[in-house]
Amino acid sequence: QMMADQKQTKSQWFDRLESPLLHYAYGILRNDDAQDVVQEAFIRFFRETEEVSHPKAWLYKTTRNLSIDTLRKRAKRVHQTKEQQLDFLSEVESESKDDPVQELEKQEKVRRVRHSLNLLPKESQKLITMKFDQKMSYKQIADETGLSVSNVGYKLHVIIRDLSTELQEEGIIG
């Protein structure tokens, strides 16, 4: 009976997260590899025998790791064909750049944070935008929104706390 319940909830996770995960993977991979990656993440999720304590975080993390592996393989393929062409210039360029995988991982983390922000309620998004993008003070935000200064502070605190907990679970931030 226990297994049946777990299978049920796993398929509910699939219904809930397939679409956002596809969107997320597509943001990283920019092509149809995204579907393969999300499919693979769910296959691993369904095969997982241990209870997954944070299914959403687990699925995002797995999707991210599979996406980065796919990018690595893609970069390797591109690099090999470049080498075969003895493309001197591209080799010189790649030497001067930082580790491209690290660069991708960094961009990816920024994208993941943006993705989390986009899933927030509109009011929360607006408060975050005012505070971090527009660099407004609590007082300015309060004046603009009609909230009290302490309410602005409290709401921002809760939004940031929840976001950072979610991002920590997903391994985006330490």
Tab-separated table of C-alpha atoms in Angstrom:
chain	number	residue	atom	x	y	z
A	1	GLN	CA	0.000	0.000	0.000
A	2	MET	CA	2.826	2.392	0.924
A	3	MET	CA	4.442	1.971	-2.516
A	4	ALA	CA	1.156	2.710	-4.269
A	5	ASP	CA	0.849	5.991	-2.352
A	6	GLN	CA	4.399	6.964	-3.236
A	7	LYS	CA	3.856	6.166	-6.942
A	8	GLN	CA	0.708	8.280	-6.835
A	9	THR	CA	2.517	11.278	-5.385
A	10	LYS	CA	5.371	10.832	-7.866
A	11	SER	CA	2.958	11.045	-10.779
A	12	GLN	CA	1.422	14.126	-9.155
A	13	TRP	CA	4.902	15.678	-9.085
A	14	PHE	CA	5.194	14.838	-12.769
A	15	ASP	CA	1.911	16.633	-13.522
A	16	ARG	CA	2.947	19.626	-11.439
A	17	LEU	CA	6.544	20.039	-12.546
A	18	GLU	CA	6.883	18.671	-16.070
A	19	SER	CA	6.026	22.006	-17.672
A	20	PRO	CA	8.155	24.304	-15.432
A	21	LEU	CA	11.098	21.858	-15.676
A	22	LEU	CA	10.848	21.830	-19.481
A	23	HIS	CA	10.845	25.615	-19.451
A	24	TYR	CA	13.835	25.604	-17.107
A	25	ALA	CA	15.844	23.040	-19.109
A	26	TYR	CA	15.030	24.857	-22.336
A	27	GLY	CA	16.409	28.051	-20.787
A	28	ILE	CA	19.741	26.281	-20.329
A	29	LEU	CA	19.906	24.150	-23.464
A	30	ARG	CA	17.943	26.262	-25.965
A	31	ASN	CA	16.881	23.218	-28.008
A	32	ASP	CA	14.953	19.932	-27.931
A	33	ASP	CA	17.590	18.301	-25.714
A	34	ALA	CA	15.488	19.874	-22.945
A	35	GLN	CA	12.764	17.251	-23.444
A	36	ASP	CA	15.259	14.380	-23.216
A	37	VAL	CA	16.787	15.856	-20.080
A	38	VAL	CA	13.450	16.336	-18.294
A	39	GLN	CA	12.332	12.856	-19.338
A	40	GLU	CA	15.573	11.397	-17.964
A	41	ALA	CA	15.154	13.359	-14.697
A	42	PHE	CA	11.670	11.899	-14.209
A	43	ILE	CA	12.837	8.378	-15.113
A	44	ARG	CA	15.487	8.670	-12.365
A	45	PHE	CA	12.892	10.125	-9.995
A	46	PHE	CA	10.490	7.217	-10.575
A	47	ARG	CA	13.314	4.685	-10.199
A	48	GLU	CA	14.484	6.240	-6.914
A	49	THR	CA	13.708	3.683	-4.209
A	50	GLU	CA	14.506	5.875	-1.208
A	51	GLU	CA	11.972	8.501	-0.204
A	52	VAL	CA	12.937	11.807	-1.861
A	53	SER	CA	12.598	14.392	0.915
A	54	HIS	CA	12.378	17.478	-1.329
A	55	PRO	CA	10.997	16.222	-4.660
A	56	LYS	CA	10.857	19.685	-6.250
A	57	ALA	CA	14.440	20.509	-5.291
A	58	TRP	CA	15.561	17.010	-6.290
A	59	LEU	CA	13.974	17.303	-9.729
A	60	TYR	CA	15.364	20.787	-10.379
A	61	LYS	CA	18.836	19.727	-9.259
A	62	THR	CA	18.753	16.559	-11.377
A	63	THR	CA	17.476	18.512	-14.384
A	64	ARG	CA	20.226	21.083	-13.884
A	65	ASN	CA	22.966	18.453	-13.611
A	66	LEU	CA	21.717	16.550	-16.665
A	67	SER	CA	21.498	19.820	-18.600
A	68	ILE	CA	25.063	20.753	-17.695
A	69	ASP	CA	26.260	17.258	-18.706
A	70	THR	CA	24.475	17.723	-22.037
A	71	LEU	CA	26.172	21.113	-22.490
A	72	ARG	CA	29.557	19.552	-21.719
A	73	LYS	CA	29.011	16.813	-24.314
A	74	ARG	CA	27.848	19.398	-26.809
A	75	ALA	CA	30.905	21.597	-26.164
A	76	LYS	CA	33.176	18.565	-26.592
A	77	ARG	CA	31.593	17.712	-29.952
A	78	VAL	CA	31.950	21.299	-31.138
A	79	HIS	CA	35.550	21.433	-29.917
A	80	GLN	CA	36.483	18.213	-31.727
A	81	THR	CA	35.120	19.439	-35.048
A	82	LYS	CA	36.919	22.759	-34.536
A	83	GLU	CA	40.153	20.917	-33.882
A	84	GLN	CA	39.667	18.841	-37.002
A	85	GLN	CA	39.349	22.068	-38.962
A	86	LEU	CA	42.465	23.304	-37.161
A	87	ASP	CA	40.620	26.495	-36.449
A	88	PHE	CA	43.549	28.391	-34.959
A	89	LEU	CA	41.557	31.446	-33.920
A	90	SER	CA	38.952	29.572	-31.876
A	91	GLU	CA	41.696	27.739	-30.003
A	92	VAL	CA	43.400	31.009	-29.097
A	93	GLU	CA	40.061	32.452	-27.967
A	94	SER	CA	39.195	29.453	-25.831
A	95	GLU	CA	42.559	29.671	-24.073
A	96	SER	CA	42.006	33.272	-23.065
A	97	LYS	CA	38.488	32.670	-21.724
A	98	ASP	CA	37.757	31.298	-18.274
A	99	ASP	CA	36.517	27.738	-17.958
A	100	PRO	CA	33.421	27.728	-20.212
A	101	VAL	CA	31.660	25.173	-18.016
A	102	GLN	CA	32.099	27.393	-14.959
A	103	GLU	CA	30.833	30.333	-16.973
A	104	LEU	CA	27.758	28.325	-18.024
A	105	GLU	CA	27.170	27.185	-14.458
A	106	LYS	CA	27.314	30.796	-13.283
A	107	GLN	CA	24.852	31.971	-15.969
A	108	GLU	CA	22.723	28.970	-15.114
A	109	LYS	CA	22.545	29.930	-11.420
A	110	VAL	CA	21.482	33.446	-12.336
A	111	ARG	CA	18.837	31.993	-14.650
A	112	ARG	CA	17.600	29.661	-11.911
A	113	VAL	CA	17.236	32.547	-9.469
A	114	ARG	CA	15.357	34.558	-12.132
A	115	HIS	CA	13.141	31.529	-12.766
A	116	SER	CA	12.319	31.317	-9.037
A	117	LEU	CA	11.549	35.037	-8.977
A	118	ASN	CA	9.226	34.705	-11.968
A	119	LEU	CA	7.210	32.076	-10.108
A	120	LEU	CA	6.569	34.435	-7.164
A	121	PRO	CA	3.268	36.282	-6.778
A	122	LYS	CA	3.210	39.636	-8.630
A	123	GLU	CA	3.380	41.704	-5.425
A	124	SER	CA	6.494	39.850	-4.253
A	125	GLN	CA	8.135	40.249	-7.666
A	126	LYS	CA	7.424	43.980	-7.558
A	127	LEU	CA	8.946	44.370	-4.072
A	128	ILE	CA	12.082	42.427	-5.087
A	129	THR	CA	12.431	44.506	-8.272
A	130	MET	CA	12.124	47.793	-6.352
A	131	LYS	CA	14.626	46.708	-3.712
A	132	PHE	CA	17.295	45.014	-5.852
A	133	ASP	CA	16.904	46.249	-9.421
A	134	GLN	CA	15.832	49.821	-8.675
A	135	LYS	CA	17.817	50.002	-5.392
A	136	MET	CA	14.944	51.764	-3.602
A	137	SER	CA	14.949	52.206	0.176
A	138	TYR	CA	12.221	50.674	2.388
A	139	LYS	CA	10.857	54.207	2.788
A	140	GLN	CA	10.642	54.779	-0.996
A	141	ILE	CA	9.021	51.363	-1.486
A	142	ALA	CA	6.533	52.130	1.305
A	143	ASP	CA	5.644	55.478	-0.293
A	144	GLU	CA	5.122	53.861	-3.674
A	145	THR	CA	3.148	50.811	-2.518
A	146	GLY	CA	1.168	52.352	0.329
A	147	LEU	CA	2.541	49.737	2.739
A	148	SER	CA	4.154	50.748	6.026
A	149	VAL	CA	7.958	50.712	6.199
A	150	SER	CA	7.923	47.836	8.711
A	151	ASN	CA	5.511	45.883	6.496
A	152	VAL	CA	7.836	46.337	3.500
A	153	GLY	CA	10.759	45.114	5.620
A	154	TYR	CA	8.808	42.118	6.888
A	155	LYS	CA	7.509	41.101	3.448
A	156	LEU	CA	10.959	41.378	1.848
A	157	HIS	CA	12.464	39.386	4.720
A	158	VAL	CA	9.943	36.549	4.225
A	159	ILE	CA	10.335	36.512	0.423
A	160	ILE	CA	14.135	36.442	0.653
A	161	ARG	CA	14.124	33.815	3.425
A	162	ASP	CA	11.812	31.493	1.457
A	163	LEU	CA	13.728	31.995	-1.781
A	164	SER	CA	17.095	31.346	-0.184
A	165	THR	CA	15.779	28.189	1.528
A	166	GLU	CA	14.503	26.899	-1.817
A	167	LEU	CA	17.748	27.796	-3.609
A	168	GLN	CA	19.840	26.182	-0.880
A	169	GLU	CA	17.813	22.960	-1.158
A	170	GLU	CA	18.493	22.994	-4.881
A	171	GLY	CA	22.211	23.614	-4.359
A	172	ILE	CA	22.164	26.974	-6.157
A	173	ILE	CA	23.573	28.845	-3.184
A	174	GLY	CA	25.752	27.522	-0.378
